[in-house]
Coordinates of C-alpha atoms and ligand atoms in Angstrom, one line a residue:
M1 CA -0.3 -0.1 0.2
L2 CA 1.1 3.5 -0.7
T3 CA -0.2 6.5 1.5
V4 CA 1.2 9.7 0.9
K5 CA 1.4 12.0 3.7
S6 CA 2.8 15.1 2.1
I7 CA 3.6 16.9 -1.1
E8 CA 6.3 19.5 -1.1
L9 CA 6.9 21.5 -4.4
I10 CA 9.7 23.6 -5.1
E11 CA 10.5 25.9 -7.8
I12 CA 14.1 26.2 -9.3
N13 CA 15.5 28.5 -11.5
L14 CA 18.3 27.0 -13.5
P15 CA 20.1 28.9 -16.2
L16 CA 20.7 27.1 -19.6
V17 CA 24.6 26.4 -20.6
H18 CA 23.2 27.4 -24.1
F19 CA 20.0 28.9 -25.1
F20 CA 17.5 26.6 -26.5
E21 CA 15.4 27.5 -29.5
T22 CA 12.2 25.8 -31.4
S23 CA 9.7 26.8 -33.5
F24 CA 7.8 28.3 -30.6
G25 CA 10.6 30.5 -29.1
R26 CA 13.8 30.5 -27.3
T27 CA 14.6 29.4 -23.7
Y28 CA 17.8 30.9 -21.7
E29 CA 16.7 29.8 -18.0
R30 CA 14.5 27.0 -17.0
R31 CA 11.7 27.6 -14.1
I32 CA 11.7 23.9 -12.9
I33 CA 8.8 22.6 -10.2
L34 CA 10.1 19.9 -8.2
V35 CA 8.1 17.6 -6.3
R36 CA 9.1 15.9 -3.1
V37 CA 6.4 13.4 -1.9
E38 CA 6.7 11.6 1.5
D39 CA 4.7 8.6 2.7
S40 CA 3.3 7.6 6.2
D41 CA 6.7 6.0 7.0
G42 CA 8.6 8.9 5.9
A43 CA 10.1 7.5 2.9
E44 CA 10.7 10.2 0.4
G45 CA 10.5 10.1 -3.6
W46 CA 11.6 12.9 -6.0
G47 CA 9.6 13.8 -9.5
E48 CA 9.6 17.0 -11.8
I49 CA 7.1 18.8 -13.7
T50 CA 8.4 19.0 -17.0
C51 CA 6.2 22.0 -18.5
G52 CA 8.2 25.2 -20.0
E53 CA 7.9 28.7 -18.7
V54 CA 5.5 29.5 -21.4
P55 CA 2.3 27.8 -22.9
G56 CA 4.4 27.3 -26.1
Y57 CA 5.1 23.3 -26.6
S58 CA 2.1 22.6 -24.3
D59 CA -0.8 24.4 -22.5
E60 CA 1.0 23.7 -19.0
W61 CA 3.5 26.0 -18.0
T62 CA 5.4 26.7 -14.8
D63 CA 2.7 29.0 -12.9
S64 CA -0.2 27.5 -14.1
A65 CA 1.1 23.8 -13.1
W66 CA 2.1 25.1 -9.3
V67 CA -1.3 26.1 -8.8
T68 CA -2.7 23.2 -10.3
T69 CA -0.6 20.9 -8.6
E70 CA -0.8 22.7 -5.1
K71 CA -4.4 23.3 -5.1
I72 CA -6.3 20.6 -7.0
L73 CA -3.8 17.6 -7.6
A74 CA -1.6 17.1 -4.7
P75 CA -5.1 17.0 -2.6
M76 CA -6.4 14.3 -4.6
V77 CA -3.3 12.2 -3.9
I78 CA -2.8 12.9 -0.3
G79 CA -4.3 10.1 2.1
G80 CA -4.7 7.8 -0.8
P81 CA -4.1 4.9 -0.2
V82 CA -3.4 2.8 -3.2
E83 CA -2.2 -0.5 -4.0
N84 CA 1.1 0.6 -5.3
A85 CA 2.3 3.6 -7.7
S86 CA 0.7 2.4 -10.9
F87 CA -2.6 3.8 -9.4
V88 CA -1.7 7.1 -8.6
F89 CA -2.6 8.7 -11.8
D90 CA -6.1 7.3 -11.3
L91 CA -6.5 9.2 -8.1
M92 CA -6.4 12.3 -10.2
T93 CA -8.6 11.7 -13.3
R94 CA -11.3 13.9 -11.8
A95 CA -9.0 16.7 -13.0
R96 CA -8.6 16.8 -16.9
G97 CA -5.3 17.4 -18.6
H98 CA -2.8 18.9 -16.7
R99 CA -0.5 15.8 -17.4
M100 CA 2.8 17.4 -16.6
S101 CA 1.6 18.6 -13.2
K102 CA 0.5 14.9 -12.8
A103 CA 3.6 13.4 -13.8
G104 CA 5.7 15.2 -11.3
I105 CA 3.8 13.7 -8.2
E106 CA 3.3 10.2 -10.2
T107 CA 6.9 9.8 -11.0
A108 CA 7.8 11.2 -7.5
C109 CA 5.4 8.2 -5.8
W110 CA 7.4 5.6 -8.4
D111 CA 10.8 6.8 -6.9
L112 CA 9.7 6.5 -3.3
E113 CA 8.0 2.9 -3.8
A114 CA 11.1 1.8 -5.4
K115 CA 13.5 3.1 -2.9
K116 CA 11.1 1.3 -0.2
L117 CA 11.7 -1.9 -2.1
G118 CA 15.3 -1.2 -2.6
V119 CA 15.1 -1.7 -6.0
P120 CA 16.5 0.4 -8.7
L121 CA 13.2 2.4 -10.5
W122 CA 14.4 1.1 -14.0
K123 CA 13.8 -2.6 -13.0
H124 CA 10.7 -1.6 -11.0
L125 CA 9.4 -0.2 -14.0
G126 CA 9.9 -3.8 -16.2
G127 CA 13.1 -2.2 -17.5
V128 CA 15.1 -4.8 -19.8
N129 CA 17.9 -2.6 -21.2
R130 CA 20.1 -1.1 -18.5
E131 CA 22.2 0.5 -20.8
I132 CA 20.1 2.8 -23.3
E133 CA 21.4 4.5 -26.5
C134 CA 21.2 8.7 -26.2
G135 CA 20.8 11.1 -28.8
V136 CA 21.0 15.1 -28.6
S137 CA 18.4 17.6 -29.7
I138 CA 19.8 20.9 -31.0
G139 CA 18.0 23.8 -31.1
I140 CA 17.6 26.7 -34.1
Q141 CA 21.2 28.4 -34.2
D142 CA 22.0 32.0 -35.2
S143 CA 24.0 30.5 -38.0
I144 CA 24.6 27.3 -40.0
E145 CA 28.4 27.5 -38.9
Q146 CA 27.3 27.3 -35.3
L147 CA 24.9 24.4 -35.9
I148 CA 27.6 22.4 -38.0
D149 CA 30.2 22.9 -35.2
K150 CA 27.7 21.8 -32.6
I151 CA 26.8 18.7 -34.5
Q152 CA 30.5 18.0 -34.8
I153 CA 31.0 18.4 -31.0
E154 CA 28.2 15.9 -30.2
L155 CA 29.2 13.2 -32.7
D156 CA 32.8 13.6 -31.2
A157 CA 31.1 12.8 -27.7
G158 CA 29.6 9.4 -29.1
Y159 CA 25.8 10.5 -29.4
K160 CA 24.1 8.2 -31.5
R161 CA 21.6 10.3 -33.6
I162 CA 21.2 13.9 -34.2
K163 CA 18.0 15.8 -34.1
I164 CA 17.8 19.2 -35.3
K165 CA 15.1 21.7 -34.5
I166 CA 13.6 23.0 -37.9
A167 CA 11.0 25.8 -38.7
P168 CA 10.1 27.4 -42.0
H169 CA 13.2 29.9 -42.0
W170 CA 15.3 26.8 -40.7
D171 CA 14.7 23.7 -43.1
Y172 CA 15.8 22.9 -46.6
D173 CA 18.8 24.7 -46.9
V174 CA 20.2 24.6 -43.4
I175 CA 19.4 20.5 -43.5
K176 CA 21.1 20.6 -47.0
Q177 CA 24.1 22.0 -45.7
V178 CA 24.4 19.6 -43.0
R179 CA 23.6 16.7 -45.0
E180 CA 26.7 17.7 -47.3
K181 CA 29.0 18.0 -44.3
F182 CA 27.6 14.6 -42.6
P183 CA 26.2 12.4 -45.4
D184 CA 25.8 9.4 -43.3
I185 CA 24.8 10.3 -39.8
P186 CA 21.7 9.2 -38.2
L187 CA 19.7 12.7 -39.0
M188 CA 16.1 13.8 -37.9
G189 CA 14.1 16.7 -37.6
D190 CA 11.5 18.5 -35.4
A191 CA 9.3 21.2 -36.4
N192 CA 7.3 21.3 -33.3
S193 CA 4.1 22.1 -35.2
A194 CA 5.5 24.9 -37.6
Y195 CA 3.9 23.5 -40.8
T196 CA 0.3 23.1 -42.3
L197 CA -0.5 20.9 -45.4
A198 CA -0.4 24.0 -47.3
D199 CA 3.7 23.6 -47.0
I200 CA 3.0 19.9 -49.0
D201 CA 6.0 20.7 -51.3
K202 CA 8.6 21.7 -48.9
L203 CA 7.8 18.8 -46.7
K204 CA 8.1 16.5 -49.7
S205 CA 11.3 18.2 -50.8
L206 CA 13.1 16.8 -47.4
D207 CA 12.7 13.6 -48.6
E208 CA 15.6 13.7 -50.2
F209 CA 17.9 13.8 -47.2
D210 CA 17.3 10.6 -45.9
L211 CA 16.1 11.8 -42.5
L212 CA 15.7 8.9 -39.8
M213 CA 12.6 10.4 -39.0
L214 CA 10.7 13.8 -39.4
E215 CA 9.1 14.9 -35.7
Q216 CA 5.8 16.8 -35.2
P217 CA 5.7 18.9 -38.8
L218 CA 1.7 19.6 -38.3
G219 CA -0.6 20.9 -35.8
F220 CA 0.0 20.2 -32.2
D221 CA -3.5 18.5 -31.7
D222 CA -3.4 17.1 -35.1
I223 CA -3.4 13.4 -36.1
V224 CA -5.6 13.4 -39.3
D225 CA -3.4 15.7 -41.6
H226 CA -0.5 13.9 -40.4
A227 CA -1.7 10.6 -41.9
S228 CA -2.4 12.7 -45.3
L229 CA 1.1 13.8 -45.2
Q230 CA 2.6 10.3 -44.2
R231 CA 0.9 8.8 -47.0
Q232 CA 2.7 11.6 -49.4
I233 CA 6.4 11.4 -48.1
R234 CA 8.6 8.6 -47.7
T235 CA 10.4 9.9 -44.5
P236 CA 9.0 8.4 -41.3
I237 CA 6.8 10.7 -39.0
C238 CA 7.5 10.7 -35.6
L239 CA 4.5 12.1 -33.3
D240 CA 5.6 14.3 -30.3
E241 CA 2.7 16.8 -29.2
P242 CA -0.6 15.3 -29.9
I243 CA 0.1 12.0 -28.1
K244 CA -1.1 12.7 -24.6
S245 CA -2.9 9.2 -23.7
P246 CA -2.6 5.3 -24.7
G247 CA -6.0 6.5 -26.3
D248 CA -3.9 8.9 -28.3
A249 CA -1.7 6.6 -29.3
R250 CA -4.0 3.7 -30.2
K251 CA -5.8 6.2 -32.6
A252 CA -2.9 7.6 -34.3
I253 CA -1.6 4.0 -35.0
A254 CA -5.0 3.2 -36.8
L255 CA -5.2 6.2 -38.7
G256 CA -1.6 6.1 -39.8
S257 CA -0.6 9.5 -38.6
G258 CA 3.2 8.5 -38.2
K259 CA 5.2 5.4 -37.8
I260 CA 7.4 6.4 -34.5
I261 CA 6.3 7.9 -31.5
N262 CA 8.4 10.5 -29.4
L263 CA 7.4 9.2 -25.9
K264 CA 7.6 11.8 -23.0
N265 CA 6.9 10.9 -19.5
G266 CA 5.8 14.3 -18.7
R267 CA 3.1 14.8 -21.8
V268 CA 1.4 11.6 -21.0
G269 CA 1.3 11.8 -17.2
G270 CA 3.9 9.8 -15.8
H271 CA 5.3 6.5 -15.7
A272 CA 2.1 4.2 -15.7
Q273 CA 1.1 6.0 -18.7
S274 CA 4.3 5.9 -20.4
K275 CA 4.1 2.0 -19.6
L276 CA 0.9 1.5 -21.1
I277 CA 1.9 3.6 -24.7
E278 CA 4.9 1.5 -24.6
E279 CA 2.7 -1.5 -24.4
T280 CA 0.4 -0.6 -27.2
C281 CA 3.5 0.9 -29.5
R282 CA 5.3 -2.3 -28.9
V283 CA 2.4 -4.9 -29.7
A284 CA 1.6 -2.4 -32.9
G285 CA 5.4 -3.0 -34.3
I286 CA 5.5 1.3 -33.6
P287 CA 9.0 2.4 -32.0
V288 CA 8.9 4.7 -29.4
W289 CA 11.8 6.7 -27.8
C290 CA 12.1 8.7 -25.0
G291 CA 11.5 12.3 -25.5
G292 CA 13.3 15.4 -23.5
M293 CA 12.0 18.5 -21.9
L294 CA 15.2 20.0 -20.7
E295 CA 14.8 18.4 -17.6
S296 CA 17.0 18.9 -14.6
G297 CA 18.7 16.0 -13.4
I298 CA 15.4 14.3 -11.5
G299 CA 13.4 14.5 -14.6
R300 CA 16.5 13.2 -16.4
A301 CA 17.0 10.2 -14.4
H302 CA 13.3 9.5 -14.5
N303 CA 13.9 9.4 -18.3
V304 CA 16.6 7.1 -17.7
A305 CA 14.8 4.6 -16.2
I306 CA 11.7 4.6 -18.2
S307 CA 14.1 4.2 -21.5
T308 CA 15.0 0.9 -20.5
L309 CA 11.6 -0.9 -21.1
A310 CA 11.7 -3.0 -24.4
G311 CA 9.5 -1.0 -26.6
Y312 CA 12.1 1.9 -26.2
T313 CA 14.0 0.9 -29.4
M314 CA 15.5 4.1 -30.7
P315 CA 18.0 6.7 -29.3
G316 CA 16.4 9.3 -27.1
D317 CA 16.6 13.0 -26.3
V318 CA 18.1 11.6 -22.9
S319 CA 21.7 12.9 -22.9
A320 CA 23.8 14.2 -20.4
S321 CA 23.7 17.0 -17.6
K322 CA 26.4 19.0 -18.5
R323 CA 25.2 19.9 -22.1
Y324 CA 22.2 21.5 -20.1
W325 CA 23.5 22.7 -17.0
H326 CA 26.9 24.2 -15.5
E327 CA 26.0 22.0 -12.3
D328 CA 23.2 19.4 -11.9
I329 CA 21.2 19.1 -8.6
I330 CA 21.8 15.6 -8.7
E331 CA 25.0 13.4 -7.6
P332 CA 26.6 12.0 -9.8
E333 CA 25.4 13.8 -12.8
V334 CA 24.0 11.8 -15.6
I335 CA 27.0 11.0 -17.8
V336 CA 27.4 9.3 -21.4
S337 CA 30.1 7.0 -22.6
A338 CA 32.3 7.6 -25.4
T339 CA 29.8 5.2 -27.2
G340 CA 26.9 7.4 -26.6
T341 CA 25.2 5.3 -24.0
I342 CA 23.8 5.8 -20.3
T343 CA 23.8 2.8 -17.8
A344 CA 21.0 2.8 -15.6
P345 CA 21.9 3.3 -11.9
D346 CA 21.9 0.1 -9.7
R347 CA 20.8 2.3 -6.4
P348 CA 17.5 2.1 -5.4
G349 CA 14.7 4.4 -6.7
I350 CA 15.9 6.8 -9.3
G351 CA 19.6 6.0 -8.3
F352 CA 21.1 9.6 -8.1
G353 CA 21.3 11.4 -5.0
I354 CA 19.4 14.7 -4.4
N355 CA 21.9 17.8 -3.9
R356 CA 19.3 19.4 -1.5
E357 CA 22.1 22.3 -0.9
R358 CA 22.3 23.1 -4.4
I359 CA 18.3 22.9 -4.8
E360 CA 18.0 25.2 -1.8
K361 CA 20.4 27.8 -3.4
L362 CA 18.4 27.8 -6.7
S363 CA 14.9 27.3 -4.9
V364 CA 12.7 30.8 -5.6
R365 CA 9.4 29.3 -3.6
T366 CA 8.2 26.5 -1.9
A367 CA 4.9 25.1 -0.9
T368 CA 4.0 22.1 1.2
V369 CA 0.6 20.3 0.9
S370 CA -0.3 17.6 3.8
E371 CA -3.2 16.5 5.6
Ligands
OSB1 O1 9.8 19.0 -28.9 O2 11.4 17.6 -28.3 C1 10.6 18.7 -28.0 C2 12.5 20.6 -25.5 C3 11.7 21.3 -24.9 C4 10.2 21.4 -25.6 C5 10.0 20.2 -26.7 C6 11.0 19.7 -27.4 C7 12.4 19.7 -26.8 C8 13.6 19.2 -27.1 C9 14.6 19.0 -26.5 O3 13.7 18.6 -28.3 C10 15.0 17.5 -25.8 C11 16.3 17.7 -24.4 O4 17.2 17.9 -24.8 O5 15.7 17.8 -23.4
MG2 MG1 9.4 17.5 -30.4

């Protein structure tokens, strides 16, 4: 049985080593909400709410997540009780949406439970591949030369797949030059919904670059136009934004909206939902890989753990702490091997220590909800 007694929220402000630009804007500093849950035995677990600073990627953002988690979701979970962490999401079903906020609480409960059982979270989740393959996501840069330099650095570091952000002002010519420089690397583009079917000629033209996949070219909530696009291009479409639930995954697969899914814990509401989607996709022969939301070490550790499941068959956007932060909030930091892999830790729970001192230094507000 799992009975959550209190939920603590801590907002930390963490400047990125390098700004991150997507088709919906630039981020210089993350405003991250950490979630610490404590149960009736005084055991603790940690999670992270992965939403952005503005409602650009999704409708959740830091301030909306803060009030929703404090006023609505935490009270639904406190007192429980539930049989185990896989039922925590269900305690919050009376609140629609807000899946990243729910995932902050839910993933913290999984960490707590795994710690109490004395098992690594990745095993507790049903993981099978302790060593996971890593790719990187590189934002829109000020110049193509900068982008090419960045790609070279990541290839030298060993990363197995390069994703570049694209947008109508930063697509065909950019990919063409990248391909000329790196003819054979596993390369993909992520448009974060920057196009419509009216851009069909442009999207078709990208087929010549043999991209591994094209992530989320069309509407953030669309799976119908994507199906139409997939019938007209050779490059596999990877869905990100519109897949928020196991039902969404099932429908997108049925429609043929894409051939691959970028599975993000936050976007779908936590580990239990990721597990359901992973299973749906595995059975349907649809590869999934773990996406990223510029997480701190805590969200990153959860991403490492879930990436060990059998259906995560492609390199994810799960990369080393040092690509994002001068100093992370976990110890040790997440490191990537020279061959582009991360080995999931064998300590209980997320398997990384929490640097409370650093969190305190970065903290700008806290709130505690208890019975
Ligand atoms: O679309 O995958 C995305 C970051 C923020 C919001 C959306 C996305 C991303 C990334 C970065 O691509 C992945 C990462 O390195 O964490
Ligand atoms: Mg994406």
